Every structure is written in structure tokens, then in C-alpha cells.
Coordinates of C-alpha atoms and ligand atoms in Angstrom, one line a residue:
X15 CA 134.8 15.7 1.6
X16 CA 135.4 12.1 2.4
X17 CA 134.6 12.1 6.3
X18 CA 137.5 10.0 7.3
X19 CA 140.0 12.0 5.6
X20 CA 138.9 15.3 6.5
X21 CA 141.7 15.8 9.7
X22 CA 144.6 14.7 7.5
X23 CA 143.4 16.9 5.0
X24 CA 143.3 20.3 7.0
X25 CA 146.9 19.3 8.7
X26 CA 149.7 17.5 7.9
X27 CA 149.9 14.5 10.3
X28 CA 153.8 13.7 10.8
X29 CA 154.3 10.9 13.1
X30 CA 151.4 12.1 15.1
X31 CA 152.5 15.6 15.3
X32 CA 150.4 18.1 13.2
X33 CA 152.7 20.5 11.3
X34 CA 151.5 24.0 10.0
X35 CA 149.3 23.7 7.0
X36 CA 150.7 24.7 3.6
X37 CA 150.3 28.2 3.3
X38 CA 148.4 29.5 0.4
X39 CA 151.2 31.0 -1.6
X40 CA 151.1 28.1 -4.6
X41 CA 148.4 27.4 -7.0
X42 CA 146.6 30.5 -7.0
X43 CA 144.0 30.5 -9.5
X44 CA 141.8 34.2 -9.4
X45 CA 141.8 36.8 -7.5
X46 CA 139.2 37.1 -5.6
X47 CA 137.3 39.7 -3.3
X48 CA 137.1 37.3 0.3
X49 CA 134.9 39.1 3.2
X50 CA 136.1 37.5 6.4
X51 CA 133.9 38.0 9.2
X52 CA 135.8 38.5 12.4
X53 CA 138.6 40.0 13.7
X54 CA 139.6 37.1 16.2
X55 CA 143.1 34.9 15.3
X56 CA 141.2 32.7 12.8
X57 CA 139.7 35.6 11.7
X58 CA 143.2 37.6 11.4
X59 CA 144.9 34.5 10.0
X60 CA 142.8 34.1 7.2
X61 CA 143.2 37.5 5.9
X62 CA 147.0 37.3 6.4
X63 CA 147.2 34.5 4.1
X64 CA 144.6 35.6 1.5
X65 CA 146.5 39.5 1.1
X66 CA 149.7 37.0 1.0
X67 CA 148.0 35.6 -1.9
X68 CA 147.3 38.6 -3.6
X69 CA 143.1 38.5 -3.0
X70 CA 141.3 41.9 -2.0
X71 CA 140.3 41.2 1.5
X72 CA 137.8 43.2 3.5
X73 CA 137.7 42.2 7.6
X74 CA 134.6 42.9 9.2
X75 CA 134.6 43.0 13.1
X76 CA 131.7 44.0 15.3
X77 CA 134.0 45.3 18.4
X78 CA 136.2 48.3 18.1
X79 CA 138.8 46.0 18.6
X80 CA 140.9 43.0 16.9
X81 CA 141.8 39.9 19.0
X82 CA 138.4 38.1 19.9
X83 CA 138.7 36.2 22.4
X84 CA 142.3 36.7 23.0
X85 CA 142.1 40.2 25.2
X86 CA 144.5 41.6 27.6
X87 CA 143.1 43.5 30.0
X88 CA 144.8 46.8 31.0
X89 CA 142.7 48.8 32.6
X90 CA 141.0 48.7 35.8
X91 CA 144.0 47.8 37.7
X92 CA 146.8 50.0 39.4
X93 CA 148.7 51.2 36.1
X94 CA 151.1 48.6 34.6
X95 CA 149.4 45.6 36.1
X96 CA 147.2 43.7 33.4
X97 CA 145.8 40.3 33.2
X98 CA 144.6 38.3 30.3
X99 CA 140.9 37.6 30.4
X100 CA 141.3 35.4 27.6
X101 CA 143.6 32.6 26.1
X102 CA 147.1 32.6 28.2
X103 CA 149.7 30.3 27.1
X104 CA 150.7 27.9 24.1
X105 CA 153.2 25.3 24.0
X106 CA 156.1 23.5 21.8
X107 CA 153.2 21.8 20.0
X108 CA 151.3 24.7 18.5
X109 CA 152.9 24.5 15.5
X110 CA 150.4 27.2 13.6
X111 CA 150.8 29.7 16.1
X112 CA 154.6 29.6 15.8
X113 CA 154.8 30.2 12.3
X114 CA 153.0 34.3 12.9
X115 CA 155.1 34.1 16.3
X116 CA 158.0 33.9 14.2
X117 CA 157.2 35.5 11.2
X118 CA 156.4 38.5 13.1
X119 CA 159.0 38.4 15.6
X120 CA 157.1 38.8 18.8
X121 CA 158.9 38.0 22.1
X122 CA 157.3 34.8 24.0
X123 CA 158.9 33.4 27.4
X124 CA 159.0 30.1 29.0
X125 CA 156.3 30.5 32.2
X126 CA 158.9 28.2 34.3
X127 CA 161.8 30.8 33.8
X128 CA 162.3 32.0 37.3
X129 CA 162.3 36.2 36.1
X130 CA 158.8 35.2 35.2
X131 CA 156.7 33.9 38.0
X132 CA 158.2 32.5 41.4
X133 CA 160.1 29.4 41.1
X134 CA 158.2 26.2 42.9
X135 CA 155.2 26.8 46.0
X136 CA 152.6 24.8 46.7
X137 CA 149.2 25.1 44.6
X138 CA 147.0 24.6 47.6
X139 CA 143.4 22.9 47.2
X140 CA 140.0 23.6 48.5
X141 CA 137.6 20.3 48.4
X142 CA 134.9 19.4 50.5
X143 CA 135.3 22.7 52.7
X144 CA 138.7 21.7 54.3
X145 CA 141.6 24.1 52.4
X146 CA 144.5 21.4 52.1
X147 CA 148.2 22.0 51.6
X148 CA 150.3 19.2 49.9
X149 CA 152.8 17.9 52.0
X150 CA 156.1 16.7 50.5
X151 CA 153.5 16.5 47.2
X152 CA 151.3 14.4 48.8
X153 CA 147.7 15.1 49.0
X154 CA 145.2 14.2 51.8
X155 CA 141.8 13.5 49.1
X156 CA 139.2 14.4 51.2
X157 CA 137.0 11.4 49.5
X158 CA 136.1 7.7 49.5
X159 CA 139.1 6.2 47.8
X160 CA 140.0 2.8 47.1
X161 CA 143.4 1.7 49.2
X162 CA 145.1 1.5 46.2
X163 CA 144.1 5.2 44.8
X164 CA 145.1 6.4 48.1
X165 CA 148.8 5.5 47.0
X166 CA 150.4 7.1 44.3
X167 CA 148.7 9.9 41.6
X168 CA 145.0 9.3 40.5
X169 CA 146.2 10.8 37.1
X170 CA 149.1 8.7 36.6
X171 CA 147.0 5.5 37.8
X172 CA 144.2 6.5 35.3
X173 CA 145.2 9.3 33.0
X174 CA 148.3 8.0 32.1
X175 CA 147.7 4.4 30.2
X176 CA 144.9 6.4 27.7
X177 CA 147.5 8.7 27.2
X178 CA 150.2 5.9 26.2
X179 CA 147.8 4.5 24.1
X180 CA 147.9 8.5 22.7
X181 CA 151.2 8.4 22.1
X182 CA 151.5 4.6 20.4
X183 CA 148.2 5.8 18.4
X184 CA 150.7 9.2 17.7
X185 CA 153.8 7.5 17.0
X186 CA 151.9 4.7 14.4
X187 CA 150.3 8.0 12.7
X188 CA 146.8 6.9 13.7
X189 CA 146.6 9.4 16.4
X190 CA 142.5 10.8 14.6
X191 CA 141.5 6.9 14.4
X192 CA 142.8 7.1 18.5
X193 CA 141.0 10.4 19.0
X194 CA 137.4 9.0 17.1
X195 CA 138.3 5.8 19.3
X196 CA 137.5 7.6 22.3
X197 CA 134.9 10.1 21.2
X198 CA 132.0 8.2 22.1
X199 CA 132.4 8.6 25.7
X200 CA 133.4 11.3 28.3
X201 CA 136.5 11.2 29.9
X202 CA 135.0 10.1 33.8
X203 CA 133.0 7.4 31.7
X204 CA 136.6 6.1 30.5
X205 CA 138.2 6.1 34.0
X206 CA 135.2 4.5 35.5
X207 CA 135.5 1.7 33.0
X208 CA 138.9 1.2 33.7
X209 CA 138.1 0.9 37.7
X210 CA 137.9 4.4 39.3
X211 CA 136.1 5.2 42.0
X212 CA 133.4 8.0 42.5
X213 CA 136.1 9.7 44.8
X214 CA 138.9 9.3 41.8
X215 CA 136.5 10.6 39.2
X216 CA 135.7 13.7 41.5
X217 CA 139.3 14.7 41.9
X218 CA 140.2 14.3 38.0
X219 CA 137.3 16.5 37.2
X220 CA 137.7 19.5 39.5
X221 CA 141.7 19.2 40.3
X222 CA 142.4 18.8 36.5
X223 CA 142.6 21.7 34.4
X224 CA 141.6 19.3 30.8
X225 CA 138.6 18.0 32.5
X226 CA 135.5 20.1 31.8
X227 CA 133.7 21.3 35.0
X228 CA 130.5 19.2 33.9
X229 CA 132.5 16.4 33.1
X230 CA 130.5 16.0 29.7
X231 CA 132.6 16.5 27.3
X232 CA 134.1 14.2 24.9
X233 CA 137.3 12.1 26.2
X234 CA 138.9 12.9 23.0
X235 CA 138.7 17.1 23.7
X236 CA 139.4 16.4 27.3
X237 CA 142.9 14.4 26.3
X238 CA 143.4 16.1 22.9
X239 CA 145.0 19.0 24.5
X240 CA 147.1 17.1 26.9
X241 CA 148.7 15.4 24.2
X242 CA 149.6 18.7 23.2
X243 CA 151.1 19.6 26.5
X244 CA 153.3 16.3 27.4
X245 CA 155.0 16.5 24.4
X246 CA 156.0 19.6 24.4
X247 CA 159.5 21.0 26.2
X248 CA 157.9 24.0 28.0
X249 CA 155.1 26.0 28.2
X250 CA 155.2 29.9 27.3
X251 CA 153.5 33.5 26.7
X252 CA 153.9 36.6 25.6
X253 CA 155.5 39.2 28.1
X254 CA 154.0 42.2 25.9
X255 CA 150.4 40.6 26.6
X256 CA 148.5 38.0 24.3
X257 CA 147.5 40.7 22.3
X258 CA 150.6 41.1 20.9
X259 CA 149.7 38.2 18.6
X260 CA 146.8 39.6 17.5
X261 CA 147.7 43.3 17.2
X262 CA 150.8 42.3 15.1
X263 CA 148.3 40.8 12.4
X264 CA 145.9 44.2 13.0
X265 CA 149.1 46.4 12.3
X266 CA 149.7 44.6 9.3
X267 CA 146.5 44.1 7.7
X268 CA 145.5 47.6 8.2
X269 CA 142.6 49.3 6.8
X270 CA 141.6 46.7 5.4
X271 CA 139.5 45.9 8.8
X272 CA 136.4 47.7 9.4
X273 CA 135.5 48.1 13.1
X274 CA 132.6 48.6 14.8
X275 CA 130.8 47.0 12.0
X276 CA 128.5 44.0 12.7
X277 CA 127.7 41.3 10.6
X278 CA 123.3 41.4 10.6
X279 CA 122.8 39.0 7.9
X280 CA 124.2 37.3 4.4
X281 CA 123.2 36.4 1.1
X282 CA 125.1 33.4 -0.1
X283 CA 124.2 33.9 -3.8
X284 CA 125.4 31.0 -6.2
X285 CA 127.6 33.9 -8.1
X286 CA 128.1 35.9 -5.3
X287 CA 128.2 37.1 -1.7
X288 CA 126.5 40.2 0.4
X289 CA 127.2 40.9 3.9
X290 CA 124.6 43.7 5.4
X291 CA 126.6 45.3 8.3
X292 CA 125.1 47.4 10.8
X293 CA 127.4 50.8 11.8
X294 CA 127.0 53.4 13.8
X295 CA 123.1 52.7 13.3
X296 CA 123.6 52.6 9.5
X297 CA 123.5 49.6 7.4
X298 CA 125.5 48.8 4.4
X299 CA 126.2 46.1 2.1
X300 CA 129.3 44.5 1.2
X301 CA 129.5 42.0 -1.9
X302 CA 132.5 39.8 -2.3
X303 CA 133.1 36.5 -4.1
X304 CA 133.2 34.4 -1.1
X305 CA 133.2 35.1 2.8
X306 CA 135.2 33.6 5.5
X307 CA 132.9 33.0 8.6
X308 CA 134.9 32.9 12.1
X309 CA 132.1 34.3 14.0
X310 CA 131.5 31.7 17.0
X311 CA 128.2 29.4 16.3
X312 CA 126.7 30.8 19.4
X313 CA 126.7 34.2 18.1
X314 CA 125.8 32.8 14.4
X315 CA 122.7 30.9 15.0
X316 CA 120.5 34.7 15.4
X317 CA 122.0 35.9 12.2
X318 CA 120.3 35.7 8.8
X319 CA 121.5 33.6 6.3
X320 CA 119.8 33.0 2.9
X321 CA 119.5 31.3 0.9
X322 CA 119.1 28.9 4.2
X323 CA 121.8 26.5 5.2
X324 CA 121.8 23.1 5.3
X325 CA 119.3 21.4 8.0
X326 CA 122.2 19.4 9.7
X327 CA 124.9 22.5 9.5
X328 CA 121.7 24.7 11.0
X329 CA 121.6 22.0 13.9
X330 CA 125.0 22.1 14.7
X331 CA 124.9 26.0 15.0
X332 CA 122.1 26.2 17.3
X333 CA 123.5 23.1 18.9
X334 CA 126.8 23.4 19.2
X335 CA 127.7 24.1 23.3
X336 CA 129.6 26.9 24.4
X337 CA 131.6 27.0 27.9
X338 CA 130.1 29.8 30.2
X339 CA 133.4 31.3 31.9
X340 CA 133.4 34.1 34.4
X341 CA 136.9 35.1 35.1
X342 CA 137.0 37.9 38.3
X343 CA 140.2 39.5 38.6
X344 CA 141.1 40.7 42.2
X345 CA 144.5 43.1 42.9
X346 CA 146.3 42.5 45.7
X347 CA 149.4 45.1 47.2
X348 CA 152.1 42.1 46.9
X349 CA 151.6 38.8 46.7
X350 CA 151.6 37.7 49.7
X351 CA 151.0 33.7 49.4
X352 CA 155.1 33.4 48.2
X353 CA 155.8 33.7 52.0
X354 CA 154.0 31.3 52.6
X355 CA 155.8 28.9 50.1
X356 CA 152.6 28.9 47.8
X357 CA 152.5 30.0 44.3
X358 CA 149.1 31.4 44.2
X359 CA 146.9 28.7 42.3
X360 CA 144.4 26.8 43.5
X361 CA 142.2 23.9 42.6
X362 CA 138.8 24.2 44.9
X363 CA 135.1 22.8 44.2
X364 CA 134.4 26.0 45.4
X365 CA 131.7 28.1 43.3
X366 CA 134.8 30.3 42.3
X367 CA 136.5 27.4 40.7
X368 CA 140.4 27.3 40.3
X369 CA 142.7 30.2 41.1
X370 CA 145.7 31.6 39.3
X371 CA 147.8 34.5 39.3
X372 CA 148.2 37.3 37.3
X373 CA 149.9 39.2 35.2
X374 CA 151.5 35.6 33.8
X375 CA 154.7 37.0 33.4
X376 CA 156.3 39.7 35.2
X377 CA 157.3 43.0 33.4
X378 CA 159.0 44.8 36.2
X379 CA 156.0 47.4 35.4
X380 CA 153.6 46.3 38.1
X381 CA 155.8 46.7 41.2
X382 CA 154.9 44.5 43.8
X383 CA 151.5 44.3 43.2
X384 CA 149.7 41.1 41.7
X385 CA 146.2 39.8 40.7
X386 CA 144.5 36.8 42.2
X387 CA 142.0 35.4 39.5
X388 CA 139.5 33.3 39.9
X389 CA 138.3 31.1 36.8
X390 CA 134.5 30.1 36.9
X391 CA 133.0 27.7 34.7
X392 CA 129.6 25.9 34.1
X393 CA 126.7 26.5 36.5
X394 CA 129.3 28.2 38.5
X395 CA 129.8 31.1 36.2
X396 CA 125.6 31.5 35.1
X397 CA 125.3 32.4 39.1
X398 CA 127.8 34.7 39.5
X399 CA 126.4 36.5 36.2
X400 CA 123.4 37.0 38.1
X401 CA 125.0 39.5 40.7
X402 CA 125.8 42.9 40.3
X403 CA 129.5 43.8 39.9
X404 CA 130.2 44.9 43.6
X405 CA 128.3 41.5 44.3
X406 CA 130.4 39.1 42.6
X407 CA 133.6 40.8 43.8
X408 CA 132.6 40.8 47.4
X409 CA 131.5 37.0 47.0
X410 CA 134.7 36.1 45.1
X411 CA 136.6 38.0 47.7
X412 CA 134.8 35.9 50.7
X413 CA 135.4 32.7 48.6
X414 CA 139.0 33.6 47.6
X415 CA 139.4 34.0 51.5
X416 CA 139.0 30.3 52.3
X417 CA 141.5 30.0 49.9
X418 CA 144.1 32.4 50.5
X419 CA 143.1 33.2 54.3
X420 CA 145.0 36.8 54.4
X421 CA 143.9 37.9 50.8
X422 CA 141.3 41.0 52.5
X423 CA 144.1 42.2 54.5
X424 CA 146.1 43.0 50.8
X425 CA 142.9 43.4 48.5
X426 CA 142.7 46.7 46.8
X427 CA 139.5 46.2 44.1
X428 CA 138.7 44.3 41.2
X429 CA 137.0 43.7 37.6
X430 CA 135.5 40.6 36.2
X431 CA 134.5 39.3 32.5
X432 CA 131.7 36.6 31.7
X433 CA 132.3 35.5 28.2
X434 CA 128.5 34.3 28.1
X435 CA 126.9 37.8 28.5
X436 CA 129.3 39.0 25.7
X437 CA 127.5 39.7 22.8
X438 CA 130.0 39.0 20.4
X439 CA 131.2 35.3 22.1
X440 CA 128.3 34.4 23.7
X441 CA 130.4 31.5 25.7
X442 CA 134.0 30.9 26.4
X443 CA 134.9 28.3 23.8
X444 CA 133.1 25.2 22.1
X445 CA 132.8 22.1 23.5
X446 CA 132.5 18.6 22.2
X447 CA 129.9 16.3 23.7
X448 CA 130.5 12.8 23.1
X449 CA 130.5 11.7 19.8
X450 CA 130.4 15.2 17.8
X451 CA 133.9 15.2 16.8
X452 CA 133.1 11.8 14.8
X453 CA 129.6 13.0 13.9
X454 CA 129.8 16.8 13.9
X455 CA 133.1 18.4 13.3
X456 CA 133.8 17.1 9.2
X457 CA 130.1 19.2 9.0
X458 CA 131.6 22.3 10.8
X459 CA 134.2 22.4 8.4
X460 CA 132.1 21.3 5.1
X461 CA 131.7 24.9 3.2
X462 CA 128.3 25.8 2.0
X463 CA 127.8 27.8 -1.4
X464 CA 130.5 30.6 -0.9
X465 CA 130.6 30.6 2.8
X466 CA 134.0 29.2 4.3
X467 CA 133.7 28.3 7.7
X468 CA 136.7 28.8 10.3
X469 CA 137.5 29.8 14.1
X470 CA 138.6 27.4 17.0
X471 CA 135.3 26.3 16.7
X472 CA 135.7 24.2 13.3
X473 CA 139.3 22.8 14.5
X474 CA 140.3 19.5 16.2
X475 CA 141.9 21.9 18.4
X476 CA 139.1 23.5 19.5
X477 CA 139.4 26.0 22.2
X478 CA 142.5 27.2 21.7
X479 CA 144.5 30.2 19.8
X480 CA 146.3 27.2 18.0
X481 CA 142.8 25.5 16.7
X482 CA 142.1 29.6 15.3
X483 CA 144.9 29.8 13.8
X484 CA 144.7 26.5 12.0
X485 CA 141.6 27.1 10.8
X486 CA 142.1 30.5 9.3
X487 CA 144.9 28.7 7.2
X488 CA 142.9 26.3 6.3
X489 CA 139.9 28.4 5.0
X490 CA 142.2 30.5 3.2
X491 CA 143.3 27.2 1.4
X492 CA 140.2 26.5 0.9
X493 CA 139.1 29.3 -1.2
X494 CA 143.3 30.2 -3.0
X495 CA 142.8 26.7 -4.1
X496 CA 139.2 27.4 -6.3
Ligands
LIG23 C1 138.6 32.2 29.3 C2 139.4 31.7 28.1 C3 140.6 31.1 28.3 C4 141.4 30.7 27.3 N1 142.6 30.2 27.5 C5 143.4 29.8 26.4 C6 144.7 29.5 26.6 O1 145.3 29.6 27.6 N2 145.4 29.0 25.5 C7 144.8 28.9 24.2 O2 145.5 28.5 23.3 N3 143.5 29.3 24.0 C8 142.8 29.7 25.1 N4 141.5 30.1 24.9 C9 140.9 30.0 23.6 C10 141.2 31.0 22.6 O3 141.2 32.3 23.1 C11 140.2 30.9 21.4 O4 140.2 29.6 21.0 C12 140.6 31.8 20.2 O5 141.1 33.1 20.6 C13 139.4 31.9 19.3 O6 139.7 32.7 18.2 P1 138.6 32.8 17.0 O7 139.1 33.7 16.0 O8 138.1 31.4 16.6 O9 137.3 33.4 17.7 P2 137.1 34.9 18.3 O10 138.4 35.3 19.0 O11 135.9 34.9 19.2 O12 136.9 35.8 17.0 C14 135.6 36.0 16.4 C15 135.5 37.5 16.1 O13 134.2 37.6 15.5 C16 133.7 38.9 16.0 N5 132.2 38.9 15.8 C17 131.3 38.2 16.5 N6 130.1 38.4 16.1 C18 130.2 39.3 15.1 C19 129.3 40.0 14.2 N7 127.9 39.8 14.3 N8 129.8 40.8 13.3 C20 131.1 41.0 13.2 N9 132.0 40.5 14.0 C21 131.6 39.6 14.9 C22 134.1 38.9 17.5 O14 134.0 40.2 18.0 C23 135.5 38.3 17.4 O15 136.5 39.3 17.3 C24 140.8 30.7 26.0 C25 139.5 31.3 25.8 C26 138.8 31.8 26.8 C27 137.5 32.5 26.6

């Protein structure tokens, strides 16, 4: 595929906004019988569309579960209280995801609606040991600013003019040549260039939530999702639990997913496919026509493919960097912060990185109790891995106490998830360094043989239920179209 197409070929690109891609109803040629490995929303979504199509379609996924990387949890809490340990929230701009929302009818809220989550409150910061609580909105940095960055918002003074430039790139339709523009360099390089000082590149990459921990990322994944998010109305999620979304698609699809079942290695014959699956101890083989791969490229690189890929799409799955995230999830009896006039989040440099509260919507099931969560990533996340569980609750707990001073007085007990020491994710979510969405991503996307690649890994909007979902429609296009 012609590398400078290949994002308006996977999405329509209307006046910068991308709009669901054609779903694979039309232009069928054969049927076909499509193995699609993973059980995750790209995953779920390219099964959908290929049964919608009329192809036999066999899911293989290695957990006893559907949803991926999308998982509510709902037990290990007081009953009725659950938290999502996975993706949250989506927006107006998620246009893929809306289509299943809708299709299937699944009840999403607004997160501002005030039966949701307490209205206003302060999110209170934690930087440079001092805990600090805005006044009138106002924020005392605890750095070395510039006069002039002591006035006003850091992010409006540098965020906003690359995102103008976003939305000028959006509205002249040249919102990919924008994103490539800026994909060379990460997003503290970009603010430095345009004059910010060390102090204003430290508080846009811990008080931001688009700014990777490390700062390394590309400045076009960094801002790429905060297009996303300033032009759209509201922000939402699903009262029933994420999992809704995916369990909707389970329902649907049936038996046609096999569970427990994991992927050990494939044959990607020039006339056909076989997938050797490992259950309950016992291997089998499963041969198909062609296969949909959304198993994450951290987990991929230690399975067997022959005959082998090519060298540069072997590089870029041993390559590709994954997010270490260690979510730990701490119940509280009532949540206790609203008297102060906080709403429960916090940005802090502290190893226990931001805080937010759970369950994101309010079912009227968990009483008055609540869940503080704090949301580890980087560095930050690989040490608390290295404790035992009562460990890394204790030190969350001491940490989450120079946060929210009273929180021992109302704690009750807690669970935690690392995405990194899941077998089956190996990482949170991919990341872009600088340059790989130029050089690396048409690659990711590039079929080999009969293996179509998908998940959010192989989307421009990577890390995110709404990159899945776009690529499972997209590899199911792929192979309706052949
Ligand atoms: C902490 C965190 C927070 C997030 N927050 C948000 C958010 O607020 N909003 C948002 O939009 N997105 C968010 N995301 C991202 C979103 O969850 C993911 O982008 C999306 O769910 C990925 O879907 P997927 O199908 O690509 O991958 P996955 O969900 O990982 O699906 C891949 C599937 O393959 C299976 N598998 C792996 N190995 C094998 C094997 N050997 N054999 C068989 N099966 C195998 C896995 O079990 C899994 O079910 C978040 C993610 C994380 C981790």
C-alpha cells in the first residue's frame, strides 16, 4: 500500500473528522473460514463484521474471558462496588465505537451529569513533596518558572497554538500530513522549541493526562488523543461497566469463541492457515483461509510464526513499546474528600502517579462507599510490581496519604492489576516513539501472506477502545474485499 495513503485508506477523513469505516456488507467475494485471534474489541469487532458478511469465523482467546484489555473489575470489593482496571471513557469523537454502542443499544452517560459523579471539587496536586490545593483555579507550581508562565495556564500558553495548528491542519483535511508533521519529535521537545522552561515542561508531563510519564513518546500520540477530546461535546461511559461493550459482542457471537484456548504458534501457508492452540494441556490445530491477528506485539513476538515474517514487521514486534501500568484500587467507607470540596483526583510526581475515583459512574448499588485508585505508569509501575500484594497496598495507602490526608481513617482493603506481568498483554497499551507512526505504523498494518493484522496497536488511535475497534473493521475489510 502506498505509504502516504494508508490513513485515509483505513478511515474516511471528513474535514478532519474520521467517520466509521465502511462496514463490510458490500462486495463480498468468497466465503471464507477467518480465525481471529483474540477476544479483545478489535478482536470482537472483526468477527462481528465478518459473520455480518456471511464468513465462518472461529475466535480464539487465551483467557476465559472476552474484553481484553477492557475489564471491569467486580470482585474484591464490598458487593456492588466495581472499578474498571482497564479503558474508562470515550468521547463524541469515537465514531467506531458508536456505531456497536448504538447498534447494540447499550446505555452510556455523560461523566459531568451530576447523578454520576459529584459536580465541581478541586483535583488537588502533589509536586515536589508540598500537597497543593488550587485556589480560585490557581495553582502555586512549585518550580522555576519564567514570570510570564507564572501567569496564566502553561497548557494554554504552550499546548494550545499546536493544537490550533491541529484544528486548521483538521479543518483543511490535512490533519495525517499535521500528525506526520509532528512525529519526529516528543511533545516536551515541541514546547521547549517554542520557549518553555524546564519547570513548564515538568508540569505538562506529570499534571497532563496525554503526556506519557517518560515523556518519550511521539508529539503526534501525545496530541492525537486531545484532538479527540476538544472537539467533542462531552465525555461518557457505560453505567453497566465497560464490559458491557464487549460482552454485548460475546453474547452475540457465541460459540463461535473458544476460550481458554492459546494461540502457541502459526503456519501462514501460501493456500492456507493453521493455528496450533494449546487447551487445557492439549494442543489442536485449526486451519482457516486467513487469520485475523489482534494479539498485542508484546505478547506476539514469543510466538511461532512460519513461514517467518518479514525482517522489518519482526522488528517492529519485538520493538514496538508497551506502557507498564499498575492500577491499585483502594475502598474507602464514603468518600470523604467531597467535604472537603475535592473531587477525589489527583495529579502528584509521587511513585503512585495520578489518582481517580471509582466506580466512574454511580449505580446507586455501592452505597456510600467509593474507591480511591491510583494509576502508575513507567518506572513507577516496574517497582511496585516488585512488592508483594500486601506491600504495594500498604505503600499505596502511605502514598495515597499525602494525598488525601484522612484516607487510613476510611480505608477498608484493596486489589491491584499490573498490565506488564499479565501474560496475555504484557504492557498497558503501545506507544509511539518519535518518528514510528511515519516510519512504523503503514508496516503494522501491511498484511503478510494470510495474516491480517489488527488491535489498537495497528491504529492511528492507538491506545484506545476506539483505535480496536477501528482496526477490527478495517481487517475485516481487508479480507471481505479478496
Ligand atoms: C490501564 C488502561 C487504561 C485505559 N484507558 C482507556 C480509556 O479510558 N479509554 C479508551 O478508549 N481506551 C483505554 N485503554 C485502551 C483500551 O483498553 C485498549 O486500546 C483496547 O481495549 C485494546 O483492545 P485490543 O482488542 O486491541 O487488545 P486486547 O484487549 O488486549 O485484546 C487482545 C486479546 O488477545 C488475547 N490474547 C493474547 N495472547 C493470546 C494468545 N497467545 N492466544 C489467544 N489469545 C491471546 C488477550 O487475552 C486479549 O483478549 C486503556 C487501557 C489500559 C490498559
Amino acid at each position: 500500500m502506498n505509504r502516504k495513503n494508508f490513513l485515509k485508506n483505513s478511515t474516511i477523513a471528513t474535514a478532519g473528522l474520521l467517520l466509521p469505516i465502511a462496514v463490510v456488507a458490500s462486495g463480498q467475494r468468497t466465503k471464507k473460514k477467518v480465525i481471529v485471534l483474540g477476544a479483545g474489541l478489535a478482536g470482537l469487532t472483526a468477527a462481528w463484521e465478518l459473520v455480518q458478511a456471511g464468513h465462518e469465523v472461529i475466535v480464539i482467546e487465551a483467557r476465559n474471558r472476552s474484553g481484553g484489555r477492557v475489564l471491569t473489575l467486580r470482585e474484591g470489593f464490598t458487593s456492588g462496588l466495581t472499578a474498571e482496571a482497564g479503558a474508562m471513557s470515550f468521547n463524541d469523537n469515537y465514531f467506531n465505537l458508536f456505531r456497536y454502542v448504538k447498534l447494540f443499544n447499550i446505555p452510556y452517560e455523560s461523566l459531568k451529569s451530576p447523578a454520576i459523579r459529584s459536580p465541581g471539587g478541586n483535583t488537588v496536586y502533589h509536586l515536589r513533596g508540598k500537597r497543593i490545593v488550587p485556589d480560585n483555579g490557581k495553582i502555586n507550581w512549585p518550580y522555576e518558572l519564567k514570570p510570564e508562565e507564572r501567569e496564566g495556564s502553561i497548557t494554554n500558553k504552550y499546548i494550545q497554538p499546536l493544537l490550533d495548528g491541529m484544528h486548521d491542519a483538521a479543518i483543511s483535511n490535512s490533519l495525517f500530513d499535521w500528525a506526520r508533521s509532528i512525529d519526529n519529535k516528543t511533545l516536551l521537545q515541541l514546547v521547549a522549541e517554542n520557549g518553555a522552561s524546564a519547570g513548564a515542561q515538568e508540569i505538562i508531563r506529570v499534571t497532563t493526562w496525554y503526556c506519557d510519564r517518560q515523556g518519550k513518546a511521539s508529539a503526534a500520540w501525545n496530541l492525537l488523543p486531545v484532538l479527540q477530546s476538544i472537539r467533542s461535546k462531552d465525555v461518557y461511559s457505560f453505567p453497566g461497566g465497560v464490559d458491557s461493550l464487549s460482552t454485548a459482542f460475546t453474547i452475540r457471537l457465541g460459540e463461535r469463541i473458544r476460550f481458554n484456548a492459546e494461540v502457541v504458534s502459526i503456519k501462514n501457508a501460501s493456500n492456507r492457515v493453521e493455528v496450533i492452540v494449546n487447551r487445557a494441556g492439549k494442543q489442536e490445530s485449526i486451519i482457516g483461509d486467513r487469520i485475523v491477528c489482534t494479539i498485542p506485539f508484546s505478547v506476539l513476538q514469543n510466538i511461532n510464526i512460519t513461514p517467518s515474517l518479514s525482517a522489518f514487521k519482526k522488528e517492529i514486534i519485538s520493538g514496538l513499546y508497551y506502557t507498564p501500568t499498575t492500577r491499585v484500587f483502594l475502598e474507602v467507607k464514603k468518600s470523604f474528600w467531597e467535604s472537603n470540596g475535592e473531587n477525589g483526583s489527583a495529579m502528584t510526581d509521587l511513585p503512585i502517579g495520578q489518582v481517580q475515583k471509582h466506580p466512574m459512574i454511580k449505580t446507586g448499588r455501592e452505597g456510600e462507599r467509593a474507591i480511591l485508585e491510583s494509576h502508575a505508569r513507567g518506572q513507577d509501575a516496574l517497582q511496585l510490581d516488585k512488592m508483594s500484594n500486601d506491600d504495594r497496598l500498604k505503600f499505596t495507602l502511605e502514598q495515597m496519604s499525602k494525598v488525601h490526608p484522612d484516607v487510613s481513617d476510611y480505608y477498608e482493603g484493596g486489589i491491584s492489576k499490573s498490565w506488564q506481568l499479565d501474560p496475555y498483554s504484557l504492557g498497558a497499551y503501545s506507544l509511539f516513539l518519535p518518528g514510528q507512526i511515519n516510519k512504523w505504523l503503514p508496516e503494522i498494518i501491511r498484511p503478510e501472506g494470510r495474516i491480517h493484522f489488527a488491535g489498537e496497536h495497528t491504529s492511528i488511535y492507538s491506545g484506545s477502545m476506539e483505535g480496536a475497534i477501528e482496526s477490527g473493521a478495517r481487517a475485516a475489510k481487508e479480507i471481505n474485499e479478496i
